[in-house]
Each structure stands twice: as structure tokens, then as C-alpha cells.
Short mmCIF file of C-alpha atoms in Angstrom, two decimals:
data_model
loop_
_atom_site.label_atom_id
_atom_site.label_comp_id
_atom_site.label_asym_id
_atom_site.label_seq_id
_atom_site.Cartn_x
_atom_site.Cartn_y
_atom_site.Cartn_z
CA UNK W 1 56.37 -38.91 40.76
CA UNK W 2 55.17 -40.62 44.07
CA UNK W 3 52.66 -43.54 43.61
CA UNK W 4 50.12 -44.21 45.84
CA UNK W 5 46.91 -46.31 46.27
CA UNK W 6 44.94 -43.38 47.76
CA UNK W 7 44.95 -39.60 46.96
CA UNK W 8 43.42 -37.64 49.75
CA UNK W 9 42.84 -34.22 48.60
CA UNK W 10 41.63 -31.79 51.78
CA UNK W 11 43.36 -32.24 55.26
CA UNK W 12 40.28 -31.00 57.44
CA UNK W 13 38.43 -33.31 59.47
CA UNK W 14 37.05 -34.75 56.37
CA UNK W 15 40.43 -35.89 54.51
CA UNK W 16 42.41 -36.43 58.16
CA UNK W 17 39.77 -38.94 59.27
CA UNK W 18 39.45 -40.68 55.54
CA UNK W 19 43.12 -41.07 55.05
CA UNK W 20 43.15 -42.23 58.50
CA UNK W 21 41.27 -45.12 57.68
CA UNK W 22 42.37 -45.69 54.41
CA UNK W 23 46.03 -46.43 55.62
CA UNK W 24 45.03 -49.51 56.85
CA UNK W 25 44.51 -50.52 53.42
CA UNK W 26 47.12 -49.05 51.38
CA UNK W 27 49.61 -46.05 50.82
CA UNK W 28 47.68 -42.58 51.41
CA UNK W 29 48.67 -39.40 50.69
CA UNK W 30 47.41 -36.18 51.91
CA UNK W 31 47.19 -33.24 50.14
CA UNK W 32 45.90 -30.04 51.83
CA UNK W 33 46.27 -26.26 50.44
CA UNK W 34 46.83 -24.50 53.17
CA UNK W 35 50.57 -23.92 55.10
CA UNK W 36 48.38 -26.50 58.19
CA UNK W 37 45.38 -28.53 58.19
CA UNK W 38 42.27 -27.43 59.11
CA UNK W 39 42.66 -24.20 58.63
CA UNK W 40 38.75 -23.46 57.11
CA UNK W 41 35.77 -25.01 58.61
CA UNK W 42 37.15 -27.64 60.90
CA UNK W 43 39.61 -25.28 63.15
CA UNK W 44 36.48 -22.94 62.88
CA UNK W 45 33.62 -25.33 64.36
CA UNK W 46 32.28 -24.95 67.65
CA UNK W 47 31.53 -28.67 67.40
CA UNK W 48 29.52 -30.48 69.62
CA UNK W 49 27.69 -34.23 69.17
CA UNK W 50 24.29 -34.03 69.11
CA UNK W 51 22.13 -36.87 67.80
CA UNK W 52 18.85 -34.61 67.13
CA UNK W 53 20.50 -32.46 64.20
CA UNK W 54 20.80 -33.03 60.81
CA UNK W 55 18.10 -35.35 59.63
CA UNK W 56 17.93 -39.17 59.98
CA UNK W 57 21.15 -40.03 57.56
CA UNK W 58 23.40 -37.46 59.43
CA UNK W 59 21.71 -38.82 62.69
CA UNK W 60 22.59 -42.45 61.81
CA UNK W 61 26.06 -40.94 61.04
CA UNK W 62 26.52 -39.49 64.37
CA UNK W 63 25.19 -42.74 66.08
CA UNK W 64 27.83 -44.62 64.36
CA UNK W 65 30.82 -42.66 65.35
CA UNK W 66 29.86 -41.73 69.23
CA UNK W 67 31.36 -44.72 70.84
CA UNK W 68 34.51 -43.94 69.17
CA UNK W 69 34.68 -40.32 70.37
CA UNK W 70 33.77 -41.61 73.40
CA UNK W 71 36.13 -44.35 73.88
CA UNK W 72 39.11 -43.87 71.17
CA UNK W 73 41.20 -46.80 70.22
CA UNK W 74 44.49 -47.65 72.13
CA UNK W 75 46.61 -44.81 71.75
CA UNK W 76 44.78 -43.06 69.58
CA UNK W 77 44.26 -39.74 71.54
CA UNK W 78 46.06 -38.88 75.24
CA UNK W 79 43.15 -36.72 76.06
CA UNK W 80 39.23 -37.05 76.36
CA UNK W 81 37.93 -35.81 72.84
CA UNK W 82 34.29 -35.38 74.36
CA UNK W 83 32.94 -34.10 77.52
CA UNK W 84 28.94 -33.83 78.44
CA UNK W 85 27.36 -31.07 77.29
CA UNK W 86 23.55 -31.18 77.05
CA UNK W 87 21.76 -29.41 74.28
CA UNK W 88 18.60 -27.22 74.95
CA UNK W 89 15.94 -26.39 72.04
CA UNK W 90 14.12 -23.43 73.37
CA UNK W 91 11.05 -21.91 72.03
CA UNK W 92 8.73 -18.76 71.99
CA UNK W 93 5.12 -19.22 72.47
CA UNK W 94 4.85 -18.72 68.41
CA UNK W 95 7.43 -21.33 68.25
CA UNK W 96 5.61 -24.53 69.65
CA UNK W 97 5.38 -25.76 66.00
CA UNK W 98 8.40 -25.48 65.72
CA UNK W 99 10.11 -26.98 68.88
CA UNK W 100 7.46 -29.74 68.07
CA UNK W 101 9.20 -30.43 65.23
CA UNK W 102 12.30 -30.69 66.66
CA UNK W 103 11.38 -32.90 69.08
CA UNK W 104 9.56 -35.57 66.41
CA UNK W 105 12.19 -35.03 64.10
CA UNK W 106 15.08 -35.82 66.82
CA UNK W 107 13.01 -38.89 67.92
CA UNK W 108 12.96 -39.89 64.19
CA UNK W 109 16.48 -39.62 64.25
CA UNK W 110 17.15 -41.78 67.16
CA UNK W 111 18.25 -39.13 69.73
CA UNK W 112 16.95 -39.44 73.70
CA UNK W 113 14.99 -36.25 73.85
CA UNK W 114 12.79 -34.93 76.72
CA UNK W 115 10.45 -32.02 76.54
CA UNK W 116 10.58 -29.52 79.39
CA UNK W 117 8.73 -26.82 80.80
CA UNK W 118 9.82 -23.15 81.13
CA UNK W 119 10.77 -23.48 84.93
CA UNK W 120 12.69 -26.93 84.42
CA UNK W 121 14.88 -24.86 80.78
CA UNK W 122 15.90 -22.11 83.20
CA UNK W 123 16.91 -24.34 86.10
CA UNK W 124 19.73 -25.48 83.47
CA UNK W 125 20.22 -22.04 82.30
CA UNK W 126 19.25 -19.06 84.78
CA UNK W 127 19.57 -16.82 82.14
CA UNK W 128 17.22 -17.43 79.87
CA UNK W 129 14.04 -14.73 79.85
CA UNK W 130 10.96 -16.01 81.62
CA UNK W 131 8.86 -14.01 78.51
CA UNK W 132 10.97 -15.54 76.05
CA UNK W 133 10.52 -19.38 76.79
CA UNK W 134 7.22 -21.29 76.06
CA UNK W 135 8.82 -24.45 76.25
CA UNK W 136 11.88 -26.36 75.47
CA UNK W 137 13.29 -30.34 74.27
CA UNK W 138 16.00 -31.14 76.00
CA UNK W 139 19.31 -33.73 74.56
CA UNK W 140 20.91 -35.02 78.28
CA UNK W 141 23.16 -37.08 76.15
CA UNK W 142 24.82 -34.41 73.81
CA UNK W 143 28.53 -33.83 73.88
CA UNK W 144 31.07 -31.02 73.63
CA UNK W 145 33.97 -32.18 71.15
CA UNK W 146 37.67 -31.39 71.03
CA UNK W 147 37.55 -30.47 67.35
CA UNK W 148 41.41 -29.29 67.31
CA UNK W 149 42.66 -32.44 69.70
CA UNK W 150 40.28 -35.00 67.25
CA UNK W 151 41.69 -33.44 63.90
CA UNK W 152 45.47 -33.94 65.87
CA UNK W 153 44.13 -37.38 66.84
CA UNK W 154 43.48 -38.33 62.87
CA UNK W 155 46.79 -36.82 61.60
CA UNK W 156 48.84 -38.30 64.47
CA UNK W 157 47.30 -41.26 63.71
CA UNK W 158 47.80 -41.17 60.04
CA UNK W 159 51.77 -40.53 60.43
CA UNK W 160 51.52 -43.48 62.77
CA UNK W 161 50.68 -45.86 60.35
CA UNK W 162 52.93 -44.70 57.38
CA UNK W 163 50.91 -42.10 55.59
CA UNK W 164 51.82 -39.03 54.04
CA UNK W 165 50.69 -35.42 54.40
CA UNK W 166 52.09 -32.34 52.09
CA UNK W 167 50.83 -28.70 52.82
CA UNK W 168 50.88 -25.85 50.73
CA UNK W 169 49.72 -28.70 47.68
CA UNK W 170 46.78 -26.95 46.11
CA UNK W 171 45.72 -29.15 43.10
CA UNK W 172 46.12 -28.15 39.52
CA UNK W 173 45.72 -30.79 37.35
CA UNK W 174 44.07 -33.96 37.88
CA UNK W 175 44.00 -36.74 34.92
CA UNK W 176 43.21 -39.77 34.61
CA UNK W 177 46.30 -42.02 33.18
CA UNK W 178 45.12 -45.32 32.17
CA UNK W 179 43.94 -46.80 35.13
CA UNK W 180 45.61 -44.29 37.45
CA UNK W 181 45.17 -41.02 38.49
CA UNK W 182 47.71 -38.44 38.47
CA UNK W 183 47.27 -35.27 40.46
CA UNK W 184 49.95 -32.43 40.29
CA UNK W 185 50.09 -30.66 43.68
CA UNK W 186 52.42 -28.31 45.32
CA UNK W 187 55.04 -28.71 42.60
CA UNK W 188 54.91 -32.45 43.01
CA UNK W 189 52.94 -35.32 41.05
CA UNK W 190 51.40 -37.74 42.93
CA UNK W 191 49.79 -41.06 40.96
CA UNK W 192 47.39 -43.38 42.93
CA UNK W 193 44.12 -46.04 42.20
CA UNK W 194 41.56 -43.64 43.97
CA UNK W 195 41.42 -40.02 44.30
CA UNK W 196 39.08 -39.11 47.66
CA UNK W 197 37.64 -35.63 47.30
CA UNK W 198 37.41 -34.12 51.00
CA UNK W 199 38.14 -30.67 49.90
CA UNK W 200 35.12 -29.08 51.81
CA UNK W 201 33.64 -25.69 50.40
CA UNK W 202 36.06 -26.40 47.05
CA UNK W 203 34.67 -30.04 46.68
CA UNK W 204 33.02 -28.91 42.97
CA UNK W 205 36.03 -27.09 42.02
CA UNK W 206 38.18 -30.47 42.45
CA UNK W 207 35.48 -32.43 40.84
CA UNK W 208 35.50 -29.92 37.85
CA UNK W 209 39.35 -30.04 37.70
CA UNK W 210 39.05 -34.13 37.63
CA UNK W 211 36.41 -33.94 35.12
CA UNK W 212 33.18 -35.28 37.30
CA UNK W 213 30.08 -33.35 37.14
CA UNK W 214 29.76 -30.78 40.17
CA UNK W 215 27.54 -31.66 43.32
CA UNK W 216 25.87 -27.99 43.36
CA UNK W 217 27.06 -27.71 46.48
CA UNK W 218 26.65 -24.04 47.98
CA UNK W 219 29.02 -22.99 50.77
CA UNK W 220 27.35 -20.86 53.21
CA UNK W 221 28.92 -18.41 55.62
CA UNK W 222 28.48 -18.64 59.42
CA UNK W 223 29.60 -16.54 61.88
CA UNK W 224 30.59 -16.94 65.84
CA UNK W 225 31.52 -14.88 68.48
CA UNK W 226 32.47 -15.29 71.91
CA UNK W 227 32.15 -12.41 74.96
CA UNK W 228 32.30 -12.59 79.07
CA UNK W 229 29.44 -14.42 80.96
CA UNK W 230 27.55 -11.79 83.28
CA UNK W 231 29.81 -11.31 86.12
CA UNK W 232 29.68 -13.91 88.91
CA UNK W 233 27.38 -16.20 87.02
CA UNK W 234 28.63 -20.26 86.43
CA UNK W 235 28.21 -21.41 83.55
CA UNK W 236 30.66 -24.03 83.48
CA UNK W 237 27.14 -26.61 83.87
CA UNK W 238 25.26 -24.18 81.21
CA UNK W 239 23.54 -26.54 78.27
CA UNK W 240 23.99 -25.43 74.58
CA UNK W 241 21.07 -23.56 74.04
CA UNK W 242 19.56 -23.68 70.39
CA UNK W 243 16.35 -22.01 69.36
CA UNK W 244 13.61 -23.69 67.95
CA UNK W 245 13.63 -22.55 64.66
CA UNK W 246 17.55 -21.72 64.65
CA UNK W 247 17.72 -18.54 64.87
CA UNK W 248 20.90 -18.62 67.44
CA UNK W 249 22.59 -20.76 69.50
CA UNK W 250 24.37 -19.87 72.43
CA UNK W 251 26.90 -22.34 74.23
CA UNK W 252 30.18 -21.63 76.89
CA UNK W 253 33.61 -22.21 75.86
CA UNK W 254 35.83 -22.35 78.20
CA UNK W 255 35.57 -19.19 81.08
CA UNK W 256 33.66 -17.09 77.64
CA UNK W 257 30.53 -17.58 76.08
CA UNK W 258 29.89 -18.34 72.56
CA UNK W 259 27.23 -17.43 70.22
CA UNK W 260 26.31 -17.94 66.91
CA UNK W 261 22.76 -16.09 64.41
CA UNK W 262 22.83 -19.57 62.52
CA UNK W 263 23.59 -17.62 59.20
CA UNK W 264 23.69 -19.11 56.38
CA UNK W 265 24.51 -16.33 53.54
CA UNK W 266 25.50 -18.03 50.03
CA UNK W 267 28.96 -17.48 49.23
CA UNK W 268 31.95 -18.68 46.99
CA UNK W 269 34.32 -20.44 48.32
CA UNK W 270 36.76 -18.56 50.14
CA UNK W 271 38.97 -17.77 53.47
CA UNK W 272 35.65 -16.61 55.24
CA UNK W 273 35.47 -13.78 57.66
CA UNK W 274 32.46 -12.50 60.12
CA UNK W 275 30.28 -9.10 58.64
CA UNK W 276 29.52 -6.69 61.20
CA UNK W 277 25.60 -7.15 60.65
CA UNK W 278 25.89 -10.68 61.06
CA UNK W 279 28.26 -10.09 64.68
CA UNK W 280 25.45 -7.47 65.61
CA UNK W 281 22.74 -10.11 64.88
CA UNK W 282 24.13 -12.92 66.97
CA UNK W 283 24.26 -10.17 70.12
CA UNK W 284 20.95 -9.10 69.41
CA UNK W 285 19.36 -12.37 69.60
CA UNK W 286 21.11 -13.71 72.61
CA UNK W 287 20.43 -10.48 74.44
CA UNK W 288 16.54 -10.65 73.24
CA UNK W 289 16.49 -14.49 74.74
CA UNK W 290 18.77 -14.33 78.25
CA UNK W 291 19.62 -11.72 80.77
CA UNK W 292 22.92 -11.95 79.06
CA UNK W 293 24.86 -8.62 78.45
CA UNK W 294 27.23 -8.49 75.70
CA UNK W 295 28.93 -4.90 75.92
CA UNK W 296 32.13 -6.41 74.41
CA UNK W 297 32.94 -9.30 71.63
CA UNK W 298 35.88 -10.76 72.45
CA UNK W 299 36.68 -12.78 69.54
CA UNK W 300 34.67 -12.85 65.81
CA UNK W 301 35.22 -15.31 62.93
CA UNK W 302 33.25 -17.24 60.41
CA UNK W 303 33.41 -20.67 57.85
CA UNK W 304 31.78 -21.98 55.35
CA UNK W 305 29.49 -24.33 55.82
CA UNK W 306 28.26 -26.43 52.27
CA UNK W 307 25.61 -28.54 51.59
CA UNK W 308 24.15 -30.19 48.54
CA UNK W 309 20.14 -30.06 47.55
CA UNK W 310 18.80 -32.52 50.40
CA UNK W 311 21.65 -31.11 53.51
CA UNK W 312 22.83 -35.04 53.41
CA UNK W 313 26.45 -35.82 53.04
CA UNK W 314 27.69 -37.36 49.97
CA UNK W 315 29.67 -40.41 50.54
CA UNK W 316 30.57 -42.23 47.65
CA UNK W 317 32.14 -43.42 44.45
CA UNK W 318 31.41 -40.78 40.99
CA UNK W 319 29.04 -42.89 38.65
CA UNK W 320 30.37 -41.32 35.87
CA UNK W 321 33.61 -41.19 37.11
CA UNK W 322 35.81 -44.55 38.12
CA UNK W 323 38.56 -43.76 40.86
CA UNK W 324 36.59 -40.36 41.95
CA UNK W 325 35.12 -40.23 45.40
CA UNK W 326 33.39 -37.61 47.19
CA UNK W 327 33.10 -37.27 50.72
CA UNK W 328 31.37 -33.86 50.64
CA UNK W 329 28.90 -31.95 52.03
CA UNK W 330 29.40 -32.42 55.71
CA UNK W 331 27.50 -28.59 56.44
CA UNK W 332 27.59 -28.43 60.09
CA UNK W 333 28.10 -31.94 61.14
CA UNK W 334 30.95 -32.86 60.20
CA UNK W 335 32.94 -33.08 63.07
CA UNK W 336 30.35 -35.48 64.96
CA UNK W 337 30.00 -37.40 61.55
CA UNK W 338 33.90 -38.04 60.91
CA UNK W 339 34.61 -40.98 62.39
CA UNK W 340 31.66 -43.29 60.59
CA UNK W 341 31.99 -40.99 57.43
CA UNK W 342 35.68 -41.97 57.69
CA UNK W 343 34.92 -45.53 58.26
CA UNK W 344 32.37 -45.57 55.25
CA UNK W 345 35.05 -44.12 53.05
CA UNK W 346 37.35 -46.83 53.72
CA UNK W 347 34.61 -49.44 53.16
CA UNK W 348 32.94 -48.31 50.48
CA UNK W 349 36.22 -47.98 48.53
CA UNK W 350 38.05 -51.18 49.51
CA UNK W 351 35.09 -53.65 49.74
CA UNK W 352 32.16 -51.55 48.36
CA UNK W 353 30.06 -51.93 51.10
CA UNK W 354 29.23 -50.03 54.44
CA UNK W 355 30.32 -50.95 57.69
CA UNK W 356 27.76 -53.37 59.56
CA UNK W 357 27.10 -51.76 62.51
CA UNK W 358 26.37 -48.85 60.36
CA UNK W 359 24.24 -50.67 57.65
CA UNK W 360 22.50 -51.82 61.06
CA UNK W 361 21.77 -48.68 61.85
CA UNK W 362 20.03 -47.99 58.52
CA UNK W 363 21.94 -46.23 56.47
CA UNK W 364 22.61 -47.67 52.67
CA UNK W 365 25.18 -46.44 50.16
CA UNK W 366 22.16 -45.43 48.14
CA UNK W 367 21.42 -42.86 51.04
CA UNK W 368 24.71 -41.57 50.78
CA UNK W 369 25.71 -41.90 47.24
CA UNK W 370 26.54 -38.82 44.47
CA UNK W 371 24.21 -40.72 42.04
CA UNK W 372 21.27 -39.15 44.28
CA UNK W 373 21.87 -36.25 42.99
CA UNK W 374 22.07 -36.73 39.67
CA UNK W 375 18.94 -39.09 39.22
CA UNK W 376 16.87 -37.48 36.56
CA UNK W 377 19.22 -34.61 35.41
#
């Protein structure tokens, strides 16, 4: 048996930026299913940073973590984890409610938005239908993110301070021993103070094997593609170009284009994998927006995107449950949210308070908590 002080259980961006932090405090481990880490939602994100999405506690989130994507720590990463990439709500003329919306709702969230006219949305993307756009709210400040060089960032990072990471350790048992914790994983038993659930669309699953109450958290399915740009167009300055009411988004990567129907179709949790109606949707709608012409998909994959009741993340100690903690339901944001959720992790556990530049921001504990889920049930 290996003892520990934390038990990370979930190597995606989630657990890798958690035990990250946690090191600082004490001996992590981190345990991840899979033969690598990442291998569900994180190393499937088309992640970008952008301040407007989400709601005001993943907004706050995203605040709190941008100046260190921006400017990393010492050695922390060789390369630039973001790059500019402005995002572009675009709407119908039936859709000015709903770009409205989007454009209070950002504000409310504390992103820099500015509403456009047609003419001004298709001078930062040419391809977009002059009978499809009534008007658009643009993010200048938005950012592309390295997903794959900030989850090797975290786990670099991690080995560089001493922690531990074991693969192919799915957990089956996981008991509290007195004041311990013991977790069998991967044929090994691993004892520590705190266990940190980060185990993405199986977050309930651990909770149920530790004996806390499930989240409800639903994992929902999503599906990308990427195809060739129409021939001799640049899109290298292209914004990421979300509808109103997200129906699709559409964004380049690298010399391709990428495109996603925003589906969200209820699922268990599982090794997800694009549906030919939902591949067929995402070319429809891009084709009925832009001039774009998509006679061939290049590449097609899906995750699993979970949420709990209110789509907030859930960032905190089990009531009901001393030594649990759940850092959860990260949906689609959890790649911009890592490094304050990570932060907030550490904190919460070792001092039981949030940061102060993020409590200055205004997010509370109470915002983030389990126990707001479970408040009259």
C-alpha cells in the first residue's frame, strides 16, 4: 500500500491541473483509467477561452485563470498555450432575441463584447451568407488554447514537483479506513487524507463506489468534424463563429476547418463516437450559414460533455461525505476553467477557502459547492 495525502482520481484536464496544485501541499497521486491521460473529453475539446460562455460562475472561472494561460509560470510550458482568436455570435433575423441575449448575458459575465452589423461580421469572415446574418456580438479578446500542450504542461508539471501518476488504474473499491481513505486501483492500493473526484463523465459512478450521493450529472455527446476551407480562401485570421442560439459553431484549426451542431444527446458514460446524423447535421448547418462547401469530412469524433441541474461546475468538499471532493461538471468549459478550478481545489481543501483574487471576482464556495445540489432533496 502507498500512502498519500491526496488521491486524484481522473488524469484529464480536471485531475492533471488539481493534482498539479495540490503537490504543493502534499504527496498526490494520480490515478487515470485509461493506458494515457486525457484520452475522453480533454484530448477531444476544440477548446478555446471565451469569457461570454457559460454563465456568470463559469465566467468568473475563466477570468480567474486567463492571465495564467496567458503568461504561465517560469518553466511551466516551452510553448504559447493561447493564441488570439476572436469569437463571433451570429444571428438570423428571427434570432435578434437571441443574440440579444448573448450579448447581456456576456456583459453580465464580465466579457468585452461589441455588437456588429452584417457588413462589419463578414469583413471578419467572407464567408458567411449575406441572407443568413441579421446581426452579430463580437468577443476581440477570446483565445484559441493548446488543450494537448496545457494538459502536458499540468502533468509535466506534476512529475516536476514529486507527484505520482499510474495509468490503466480504474477504481474498484473505495473505503473509508478510519480517517483515511483507501482506494484499490490498477492492482495497487493507494491510502491518502482526501480523495479528489475529477473523473469527468464517470464522476457519479466514483461517488457511488465511495459511498456519496450522486450529482445527477448527465453526460452528453458532442460531435466535431473538420474538412478543407474553400480553395484559395485564408482563414488563418477567420473568428470562431457561434450562432446565436447554438445551433453550430464553426472555427479553423490549423490549414482545416472545424465544425461542430452543438449536440447535446443524453448518454451513459462511455468511449464516445460521432453518429452519422449528427456529422450530416454539423455540414448542413455550416453550409446553410457560409459559402462554405463541405464535399469531404476529413476527420469525425465526439465526447461527452456533463453537467449537473444548473450547467455550473461543482467544486467542493461532499457534505455528507468527509475526505470526498468533487471537481465535476466542467461541460464545455473546462479547459478555459482549469487553472482557477485547479487553484480552488487546492484552496478549498488545504485552507477551506477560495483564492482572493477569485473571491474578488465574486465567486463563493457556496456558488460552487455539491451542497447546492442537494438543498431540499
Amino acid at each position: 500500500m502507498s500512502s498519500h495525502d491526496f488521491i486524484v482520481i481522473g488524469a484529464g484536464i480536471a485531475g492533471a491541473s488539481a493534482a498539479f496544485e495540490l503537490q504543493r501541499y502534499g504527496s498526490t497521486v494520480l490515478l487515470e483509467r485509461e493506458p494515457l491521460p486525457g484520452h475522453h473529453t480533454t484530448g477531444r475539446s476544440a477548446a478555446f477561452l471565451v469569457e461570454s460562455y457559460g454563465g456568470p460562475v463559469v465566467g468568473r472561472l475563466t477570468r480567474g485563470g486567463r492571465s495564467f494561460l496567458e503568461e504561465p509560470p517560469g518553466d511551466f510550458a516551452s510553448i504559447p498555450l493561447v493564441t488570439p482568436r476572436p469569437v463571433l455570435w451570429i444571428g438570423r433575423e428571427d434570432q435578434r432575441e437571441s443574440l440579444a441575449t448573448a450579448l447581456t448575458e456576456g456583459r453580465a459575465a464580465g466579457a468585452e463584447l461589441r455588437e456588429l452589423e452584417p457588413d462589419a461580421a463578414r469583413e471578419l469572415c467572407p464567408a458567411l451568407r449575406k441572407d443568413y446574418v441579421a446581426g452579430a456580438v463580437a468577443e476581440p479578446g477570446a483565445l484559441h488554447i493548446d488543450v494537448a500542450g496545457l494538459l502536458d504542461a499540468y502533468l509535466h508539471g506534476f512529475r516536476e514537483r514529486g507527484g505520482e501518476i499510474a495509468t490503466k488504474a480504474l477504481a474498484t473499491r473505495i473505503q473509508r479506513s478510519g480517517e483515511s481513505w483507501e482506494v484499490d486501483a490498477g492492482g495497487r492500493r493507494y491510502r491518502g487524507a482526501t480523495v479528489i473526484n475529477a473523473a469527468g463523465a464517470w464522476c457519479d459512478e466514483v461517488g457511488r463506489l465511495a459511498g456519496a450521493r450522486p450529482l445527477g450529472l448527465q453526460p452528453l455527446r458532442r460531435t466535431a468534424i473538420t474538412f478543407d476551407p474553400p480553395p484559395g480562401q485564408a482563414i488563418g485570421a477567420w473568428p470562431c463563429v457561434i450562432d446565436a442560439d447554438e445551433d453550430f459553431y464553426l472555427k479553423p484549426e490549423g490549414h482545416l476547418l472545424l465544425a461542430s451542431p452543438c449536440d447535446e444527446t443524453p448518454s451513459e458514460p462511455c468511449d464516445a463516437s460521432a453518429e452519422d446524423y449528427e456529422v450530416a447535421l454539423a455540414a448542413e448547418r455550416v453550409q446553410r450559414a457560409t459559402t462554405v462547401g463541405i464535399s469531404h469530412i476529413r476527420h469525425r469524433w465526439a465526447g461527452l460533455r456533463s453537467f449537473v441541474a444548473d450547467r455550473a461546475p461543482v467544486i467542493g468538499g461532499d457534505p455528507e461525505c468527509e475526505g470526498f471532493f468533487w471537481l465535476a461538471g466542467q461541460g464545455g468549459f473546462g479547459i478555459m476553467t482549469s487553472p482557477a478550478a485547479a487553484r480552488s481545489t487546492a484552496e478549498l481543501i488545504v485552507h477551506g477557502t477560495l483564492p482572493g483574487d477569485l473571491l474578488a471576482l465574486g465567486l463563493t464556495a457556496e456558488l460552487l459547492s455539491p451542497e447546492r445540489l442537494r438543498s431540499g432533496s
